[in-house]
């Protein structure tokens, strides 16, 4: 009967959509905008003028002290005062610059620090390439293998003597992995298969399954052997850990804390949600205990208590203890961040994963954690930034990080009582580091937002 | 009214795909499934309807153990299911499910959503998995959207991706829990068309839906549920046109 109704009505009008037109653009330009925003009424104009004057005086004084009246070349603080009594004395910072960066690392061996840090960055470079074999393992290898290379470079020593056998072997494996990644990068840009596929034809004749894995392992071991034979010829001057310091040490501690925060945090967060009571309570205790105590206390506990709990013949240096403490601290805070992210994932995601047949590990690693971590990027970055700043606390337990080095300047007989300038310099340095971190996180967020 | 065009008529011998025997479930003291028994044959299209809160979702989600139940047995192809590994394996190998609100993985592209199970569970090579997923996406008419993310698709498109994702695991039985309820009327048809196509391939389907037109067109049998009980089961022309119970008639007056 609906059909009948339609027939009796007059012919329908045809709908034609209105053609689109571009939006109107504002034609004010920068001066127009300023006038419109800041001088649109008498009150606002006065306010703008006041703020501008205050700003001008502030900036002028800061610049006068830091740049125009500052002394850059002098032998000691006396000279600085004589040249310009009310300017900054950057000469002191400059003469201590090396110490601020490298601590008391022997000057002749400082190239090793540079190489080590550079290698750490170079390791991550291939991440830029989208299609490269083993790409998924670059970050993993950086976390798991790079520390061995770094430690080898910074500590020095000969294979089998100062350098333990395990450490030596891991160093070779790490360098071999790096070589393979770079070879793959070059090969993939040439349109060829990765180096790890080299032995596939050979292996496929011997076994049926896991051909690619076995081929990769074979190539890896081969390259590692070549590197080992090379490295066993060189001997680096041993540098004791006590001489590490400055920004270099700060980077080591903060870098370690930041990279370990997520794995430790994920394990603790998942542990806390676990249905097994032992795991649940253990994770919860660790998280709550560490979170309710200041970092300084955690650090002191690590240095004084840890040796008591451990067997007497197991002796750790201070740095290792600090690293363990910082890692726990970072992990506990991160665990709560991640837990927040996990709670925000709707139940439907778990159900969809379950109906596809994904088990717990697959569901977590492929579906839940990527979303939870992505959601939490701002919080995670905030934690990273405060971690970077918090690591300066290690100076309190006597590690010569950048903070302690800066305070040392004031004890130097040439620069007695010079406190302000080193601290200003450190502030600027940390501002640059932290600001670029937060900018990076904004960028990351924007890039990952596309898929929401 | 046209007669049902289901597959059952053409099939000479049919095996029982799902056998539900005296299923009982409580939420606390709330008895939501009361002695529900039902046999579903292989290749059968079963539509489940009923008022809100009657336990339709609970029933269909009990079949693949998304919900636990306290009493009763569900058997799939003769295998009684329990909570052990073996049962899980059977469930995942034989049953796929499509949800009301799609539940696509928002951080993966459409194609990745479909290939996830293939590459990680079936250990299929990436190329084979892509090929298979593209074939399925093509079948539901959204192959051109393969590189988009779910958030960039309309509801109807998302639901079709969800169907492809389930189909990729090559299930023998498909469960649909109100697949079109979250969609605008214009998109309902594109999803129903995909489901009708699927029905023609001989897939065993259990659909909770309020689309009576769909039920009439493809269902072999319609189940009417109310208050946790199955009140009527039968071919659509019987249950939907000549219901035996007052409760069914009352419901149909509201829906039709
Ligand atoms: N998690 C829960 N906890 C307690 N009660 C629940 C829960 N989920 C469902 N119920 C109850 O179980 C009954 C059946 O719910 P179910 O979701 O199966 O209904 P439905 O038939 O699917 O309804 P709808 O058409 O609205 O989806 C309802 O009375 C509901 O209130
Ligand atoms: Mg429901």
XYZ file of C-alpha atoms in Angstrom, chain A residues 136 346-359 362 365-368 370-371 374 450-452, chain B residues 61 64 66 92 95-97 99 103-108 113 116-117 120-121 123 149 151-152 165-166 169:
52
model
C 61.453 -4.961 14.353
C 37.554 -1.281 25.943
C 36.593 -4.858 26.758
C 35.603 -5.398 23.150
C 39.246 -5.359 22.105
C 40.003 -8.324 24.358
C 36.906 -10.123 23.086
C 37.758 -9.501 19.453
C 41.273 -10.802 20.058
C 39.905 -13.843 21.873
C 37.499 -14.739 19.070
C 40.375 -14.596 16.592
C 42.148 -17.135 18.780
C 44.933 -14.888 20.075
C 46.360 -16.011 23.412
C 49.672 -12.185 21.540
C 51.797 -7.508 22.671
C 49.872 -7.034 19.422
C 46.597 -5.443 20.479
C 46.445 -4.031 23.968
C 50.378 -0.753 21.479
C 47.110 1.062 22.097
C 50.068 5.213 22.470
C 46.165 9.549 12.129
C 44.838 6.102 12.888
C 42.329 7.045 15.556
C 28.443 -15.417 23.640
C 32.327 -19.362 22.032
C 33.078 -15.246 25.898
C 38.870 -20.760 17.514
C 33.802 -20.152 15.106
C 34.120 -16.527 14.095
C 32.226 -13.669 15.672
C 30.092 -7.702 17.267
C 35.688 -4.009 17.794
C 38.238 -3.456 15.056
C 41.811 -2.853 16.178
C 42.148 0.922 15.772
C 45.942 0.968 15.628
C 46.124 -1.386 12.649
C 43.298 -6.204 10.955
C 46.847 -10.432 12.030
C 45.505 -13.888 12.800
C 50.694 -14.709 13.930
C 48.564 -17.807 14.457
C 52.245 -18.541 10.546
C 42.657 2.871 9.503
C 38.750 5.326 12.402
C 38.651 6.633 8.838
C 38.580 -10.292 9.625
C 36.540 -13.170 11.011
C 40.393 -17.431 9.930
